[in-house]
PDB file of C-alpha atoms in Angstrom:
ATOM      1  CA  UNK A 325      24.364  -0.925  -4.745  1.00 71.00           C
ATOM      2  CA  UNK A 326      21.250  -1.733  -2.380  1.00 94.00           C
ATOM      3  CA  UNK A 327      18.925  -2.414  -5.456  1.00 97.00           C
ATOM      4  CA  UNK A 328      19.437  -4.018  -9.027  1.00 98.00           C
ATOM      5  CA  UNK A 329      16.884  -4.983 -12.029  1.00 98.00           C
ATOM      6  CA  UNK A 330      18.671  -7.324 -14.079  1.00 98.00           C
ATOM      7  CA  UNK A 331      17.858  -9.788 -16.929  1.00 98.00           C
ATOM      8  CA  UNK A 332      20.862 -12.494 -15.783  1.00 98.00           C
ATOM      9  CA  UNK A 333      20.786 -14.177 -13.038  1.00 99.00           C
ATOM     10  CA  UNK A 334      22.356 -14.002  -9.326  1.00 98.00           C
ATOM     11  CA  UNK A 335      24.924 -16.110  -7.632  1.00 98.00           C
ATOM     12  CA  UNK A 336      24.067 -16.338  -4.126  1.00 97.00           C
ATOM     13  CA  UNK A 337      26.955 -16.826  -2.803  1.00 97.00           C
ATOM     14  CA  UNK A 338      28.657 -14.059  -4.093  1.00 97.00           C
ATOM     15  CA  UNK A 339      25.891 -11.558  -3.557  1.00 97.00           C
ATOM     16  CA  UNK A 340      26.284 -12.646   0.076  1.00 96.00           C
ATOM     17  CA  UNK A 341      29.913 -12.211   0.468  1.00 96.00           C
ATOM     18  CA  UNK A 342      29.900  -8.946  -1.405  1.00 94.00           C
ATOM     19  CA  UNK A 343      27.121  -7.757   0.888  1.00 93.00           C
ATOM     20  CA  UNK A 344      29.498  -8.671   4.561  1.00 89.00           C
ATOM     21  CA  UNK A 345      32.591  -8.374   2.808  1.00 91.00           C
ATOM     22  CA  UNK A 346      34.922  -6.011   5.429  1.00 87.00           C
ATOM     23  CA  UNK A 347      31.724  -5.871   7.844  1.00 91.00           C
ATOM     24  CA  UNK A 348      33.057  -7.530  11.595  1.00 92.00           C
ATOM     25  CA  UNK A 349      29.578  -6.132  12.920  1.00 94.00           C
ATOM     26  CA  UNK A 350      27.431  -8.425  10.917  1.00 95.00           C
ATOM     27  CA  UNK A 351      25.928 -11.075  13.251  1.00 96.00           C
ATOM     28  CA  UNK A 352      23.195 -12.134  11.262  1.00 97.00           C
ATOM     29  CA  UNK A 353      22.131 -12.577   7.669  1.00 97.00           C
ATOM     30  CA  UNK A 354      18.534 -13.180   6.148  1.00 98.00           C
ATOM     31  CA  UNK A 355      18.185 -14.030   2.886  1.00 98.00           C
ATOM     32  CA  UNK A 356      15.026 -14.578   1.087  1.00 98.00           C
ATOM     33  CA  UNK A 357      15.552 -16.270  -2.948  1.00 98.00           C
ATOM     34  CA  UNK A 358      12.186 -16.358  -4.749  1.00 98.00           C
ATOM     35  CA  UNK A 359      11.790 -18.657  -7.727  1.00 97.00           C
ATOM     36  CA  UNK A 360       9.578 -19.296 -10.956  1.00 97.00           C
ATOM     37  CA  UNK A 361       7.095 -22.235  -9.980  1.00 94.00           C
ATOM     38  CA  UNK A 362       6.048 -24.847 -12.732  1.00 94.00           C
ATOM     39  CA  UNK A 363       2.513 -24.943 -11.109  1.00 90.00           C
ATOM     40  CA  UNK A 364       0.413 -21.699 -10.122  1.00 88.00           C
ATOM     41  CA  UNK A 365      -3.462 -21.763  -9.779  1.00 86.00           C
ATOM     42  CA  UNK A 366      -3.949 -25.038 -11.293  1.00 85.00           C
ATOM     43  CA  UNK A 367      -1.794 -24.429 -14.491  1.00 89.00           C
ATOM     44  CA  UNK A 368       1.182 -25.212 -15.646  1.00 95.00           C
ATOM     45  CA  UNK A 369       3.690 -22.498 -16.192  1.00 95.00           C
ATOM     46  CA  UNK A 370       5.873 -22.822 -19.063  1.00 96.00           C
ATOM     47  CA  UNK A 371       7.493 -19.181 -18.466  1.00 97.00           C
ATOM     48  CA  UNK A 372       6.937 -16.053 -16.738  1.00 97.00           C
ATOM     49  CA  UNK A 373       7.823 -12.718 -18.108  1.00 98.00           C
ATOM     50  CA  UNK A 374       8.763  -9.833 -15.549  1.00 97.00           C
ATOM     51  CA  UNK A 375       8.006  -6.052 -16.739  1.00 97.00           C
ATOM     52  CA  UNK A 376       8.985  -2.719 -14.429  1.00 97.00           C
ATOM     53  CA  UNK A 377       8.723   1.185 -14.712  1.00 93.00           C
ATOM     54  CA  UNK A 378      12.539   1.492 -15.110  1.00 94.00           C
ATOM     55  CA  UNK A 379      13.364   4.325 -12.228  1.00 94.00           C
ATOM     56  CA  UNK A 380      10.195   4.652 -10.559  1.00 95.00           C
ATOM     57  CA  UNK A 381      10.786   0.615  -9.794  1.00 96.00           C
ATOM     58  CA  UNK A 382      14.369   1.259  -8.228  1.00 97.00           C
ATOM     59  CA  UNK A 383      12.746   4.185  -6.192  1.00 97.00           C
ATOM     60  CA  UNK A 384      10.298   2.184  -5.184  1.00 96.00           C
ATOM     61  CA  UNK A 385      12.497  -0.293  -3.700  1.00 97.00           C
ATOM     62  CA  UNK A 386      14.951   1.908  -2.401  1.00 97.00           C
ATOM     63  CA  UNK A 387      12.356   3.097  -0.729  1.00 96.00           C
ATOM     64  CA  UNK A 388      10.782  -0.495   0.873  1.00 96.00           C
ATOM     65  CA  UNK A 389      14.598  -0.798   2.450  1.00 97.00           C
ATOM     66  CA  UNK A 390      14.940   2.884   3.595  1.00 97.00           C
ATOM     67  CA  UNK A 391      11.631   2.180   5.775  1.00 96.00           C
ATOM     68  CA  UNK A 392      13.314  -1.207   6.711  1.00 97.00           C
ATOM     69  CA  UNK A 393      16.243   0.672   8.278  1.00 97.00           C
ATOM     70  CA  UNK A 394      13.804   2.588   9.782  1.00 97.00           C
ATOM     71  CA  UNK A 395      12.479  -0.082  11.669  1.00 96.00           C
ATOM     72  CA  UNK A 396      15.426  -2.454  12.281  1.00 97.00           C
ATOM     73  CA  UNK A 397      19.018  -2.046  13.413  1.00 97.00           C
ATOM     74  CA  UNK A 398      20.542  -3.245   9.710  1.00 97.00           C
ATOM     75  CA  UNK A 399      23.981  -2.893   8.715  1.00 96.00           C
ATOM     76  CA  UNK A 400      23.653  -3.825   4.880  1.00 95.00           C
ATOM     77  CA  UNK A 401      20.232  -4.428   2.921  1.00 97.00           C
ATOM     78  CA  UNK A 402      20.288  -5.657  -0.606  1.00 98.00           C
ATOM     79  CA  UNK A 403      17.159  -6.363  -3.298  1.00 98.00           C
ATOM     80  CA  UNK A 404      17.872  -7.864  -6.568  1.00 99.00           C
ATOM     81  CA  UNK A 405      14.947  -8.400  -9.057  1.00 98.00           C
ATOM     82  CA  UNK A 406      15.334  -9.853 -12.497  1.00 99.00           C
ATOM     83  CA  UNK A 407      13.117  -9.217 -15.364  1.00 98.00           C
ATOM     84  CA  UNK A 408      12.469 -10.676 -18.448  1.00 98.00           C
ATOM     85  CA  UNK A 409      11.302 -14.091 -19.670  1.00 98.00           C
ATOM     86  CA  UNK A 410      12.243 -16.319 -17.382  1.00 98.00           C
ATOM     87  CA  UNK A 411      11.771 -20.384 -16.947  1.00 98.00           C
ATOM     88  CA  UNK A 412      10.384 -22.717 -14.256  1.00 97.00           C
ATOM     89  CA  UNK A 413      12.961 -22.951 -11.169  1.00 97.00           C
ATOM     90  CA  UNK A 414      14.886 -19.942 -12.272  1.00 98.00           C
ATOM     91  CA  UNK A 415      15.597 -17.334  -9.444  1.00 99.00           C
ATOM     92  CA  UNK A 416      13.188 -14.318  -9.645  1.00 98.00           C
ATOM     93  CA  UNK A 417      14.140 -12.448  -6.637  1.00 98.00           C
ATOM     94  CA  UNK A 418      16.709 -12.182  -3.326  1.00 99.00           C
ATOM     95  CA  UNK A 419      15.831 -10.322  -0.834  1.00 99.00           C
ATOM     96  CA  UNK A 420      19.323 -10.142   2.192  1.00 98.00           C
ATOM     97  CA  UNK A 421      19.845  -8.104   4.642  1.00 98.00           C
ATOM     98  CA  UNK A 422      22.275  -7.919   7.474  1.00 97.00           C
ATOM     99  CA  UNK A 423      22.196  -7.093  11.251  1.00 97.00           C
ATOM    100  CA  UNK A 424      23.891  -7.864  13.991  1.00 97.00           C
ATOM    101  CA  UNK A 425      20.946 -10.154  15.557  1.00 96.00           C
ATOM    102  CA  UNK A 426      19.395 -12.445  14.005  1.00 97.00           C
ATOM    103  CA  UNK A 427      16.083 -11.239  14.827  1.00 97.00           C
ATOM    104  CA  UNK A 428      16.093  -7.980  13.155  1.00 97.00           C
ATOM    105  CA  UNK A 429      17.683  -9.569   9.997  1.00 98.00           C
ATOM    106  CA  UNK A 430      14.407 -12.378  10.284  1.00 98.00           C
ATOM    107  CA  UNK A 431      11.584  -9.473  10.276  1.00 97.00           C
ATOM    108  CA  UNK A 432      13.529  -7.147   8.083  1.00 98.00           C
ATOM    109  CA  UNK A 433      14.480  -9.421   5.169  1.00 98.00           C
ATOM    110  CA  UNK A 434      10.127 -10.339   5.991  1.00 96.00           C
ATOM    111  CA  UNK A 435       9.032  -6.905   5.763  1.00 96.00           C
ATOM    112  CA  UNK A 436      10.825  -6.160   2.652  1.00 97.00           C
ATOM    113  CA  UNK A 437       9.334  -8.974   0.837  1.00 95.00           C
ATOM    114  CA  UNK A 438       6.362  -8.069   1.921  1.00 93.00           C
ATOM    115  CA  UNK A 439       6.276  -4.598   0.761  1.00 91.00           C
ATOM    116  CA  UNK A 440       7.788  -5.901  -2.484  1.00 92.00           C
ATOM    117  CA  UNK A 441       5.021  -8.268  -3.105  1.00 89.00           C
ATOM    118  CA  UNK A 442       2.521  -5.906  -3.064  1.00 88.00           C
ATOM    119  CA  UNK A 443       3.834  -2.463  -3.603  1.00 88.00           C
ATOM    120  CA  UNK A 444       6.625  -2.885  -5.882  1.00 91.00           C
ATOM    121  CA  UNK A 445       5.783  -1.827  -9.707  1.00 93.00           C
ATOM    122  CA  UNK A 446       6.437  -5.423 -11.684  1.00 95.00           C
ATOM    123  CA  UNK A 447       4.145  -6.919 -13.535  1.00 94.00           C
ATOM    124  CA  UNK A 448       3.720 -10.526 -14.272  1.00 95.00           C
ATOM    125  CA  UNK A 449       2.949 -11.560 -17.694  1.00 96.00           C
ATOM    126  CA  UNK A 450       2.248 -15.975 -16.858  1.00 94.00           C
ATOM    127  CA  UNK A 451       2.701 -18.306 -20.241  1.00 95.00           C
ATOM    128  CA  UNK A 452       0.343 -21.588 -19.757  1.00 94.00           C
ATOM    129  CA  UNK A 453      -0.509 -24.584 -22.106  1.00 94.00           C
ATOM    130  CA  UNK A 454      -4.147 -22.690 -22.260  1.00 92.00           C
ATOM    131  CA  UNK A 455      -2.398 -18.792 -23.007  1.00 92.00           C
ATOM    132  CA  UNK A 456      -0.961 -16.139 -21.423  1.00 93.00           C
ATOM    133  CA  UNK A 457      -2.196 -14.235 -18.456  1.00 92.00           C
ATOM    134  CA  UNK A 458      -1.364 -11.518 -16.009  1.00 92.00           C
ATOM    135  CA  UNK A 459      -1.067 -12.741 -12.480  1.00 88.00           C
ATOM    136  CA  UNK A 460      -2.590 -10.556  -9.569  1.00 79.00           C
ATOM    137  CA  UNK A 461      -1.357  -9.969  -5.955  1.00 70.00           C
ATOM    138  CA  UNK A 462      -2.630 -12.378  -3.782  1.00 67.00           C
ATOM    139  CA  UNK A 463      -5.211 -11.652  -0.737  1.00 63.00           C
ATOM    140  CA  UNK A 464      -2.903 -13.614   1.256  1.00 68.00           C
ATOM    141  CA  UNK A 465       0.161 -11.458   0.117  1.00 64.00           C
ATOM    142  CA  UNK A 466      -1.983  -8.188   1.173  1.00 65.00           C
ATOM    143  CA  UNK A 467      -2.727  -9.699   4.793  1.00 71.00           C
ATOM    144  CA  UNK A 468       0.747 -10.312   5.369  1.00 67.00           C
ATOM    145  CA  UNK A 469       1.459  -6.765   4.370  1.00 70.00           C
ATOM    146  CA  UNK A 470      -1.339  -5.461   6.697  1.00 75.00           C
ATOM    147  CA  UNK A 471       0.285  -7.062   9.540  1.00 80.00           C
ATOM    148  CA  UNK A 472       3.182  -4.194   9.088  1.00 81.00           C
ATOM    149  CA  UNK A 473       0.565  -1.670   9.659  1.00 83.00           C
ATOM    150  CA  UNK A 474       0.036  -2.391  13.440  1.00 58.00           C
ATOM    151  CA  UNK A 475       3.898  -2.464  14.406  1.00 52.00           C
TER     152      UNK A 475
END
């Protein structure tokens, strides 16, 4: 299954051998593993809790990777997002995706991240020493998403 919301966490290693397993064509793998920071905007994070729109997030992200197959010669793409509170260090998100050259595995696995960072339907709930806020996309996150635009 190309796209999972999940409260427990990933193993890496077998989410990538599930994803090549009886694939000879794969040449290339990107993988992408984002992960709660301690430190964001000046204040310390003692957890982050991750909301969605169960089903209209999975489209969503179906979606990001259908346009990423689009663009790119993939053989296998794979998103996994957890939700939930979750602590400092703990994995968020992996983005992998194979190919058979490295290149199109690079800018895919890119993209998709990308698209998810901005278009995806989470929401961020940040706890800090001075309360709880709601974090925002960044400007830089929406400039690296523009740069899809003119490809």
């Amino acid at each position: 299954m190309p796209v999972r919301i999940q409260e427990q966490d990933f193993d890496l290693s077998t989410e990538i051998a599930n994803l090549r397993a009886g694939d000879g064509a794969v040449g290339a793998i990107a993988i992408f593993v984002g992960t709660v920071r301690d430190l964001n905007d000046g204040a310390t994070v003692q957890q982050m809790t991750l909301e969605h729109y169960p089903g209209m997030t999975e489209a969503a992200l179906q979606l990001i990777i259908d346009q990423a197959k689009g663009r790119w010669d993939l053989n296998q793409a794979l998103i996994i997002h957890r939700i939930g509170p979750l602590q400092p260090l703990d994995q968020i998100v992996l983005v992998a995706v194979t190919s058979a050259h490295r290149g199109e595995a690079f800018a895919a696995c890119e993209f998709i991240m990308d698209y998810l960072k901005t278009q995806a339907p989470f929401w961020k709930k940040e706890d800090t020493p001075n309360g709880a806020r709601w974090v925002d996309a960044r400007v830089s996150d929406d400039k690296a998403l523009s740069r899809w635009s003119k490809t």
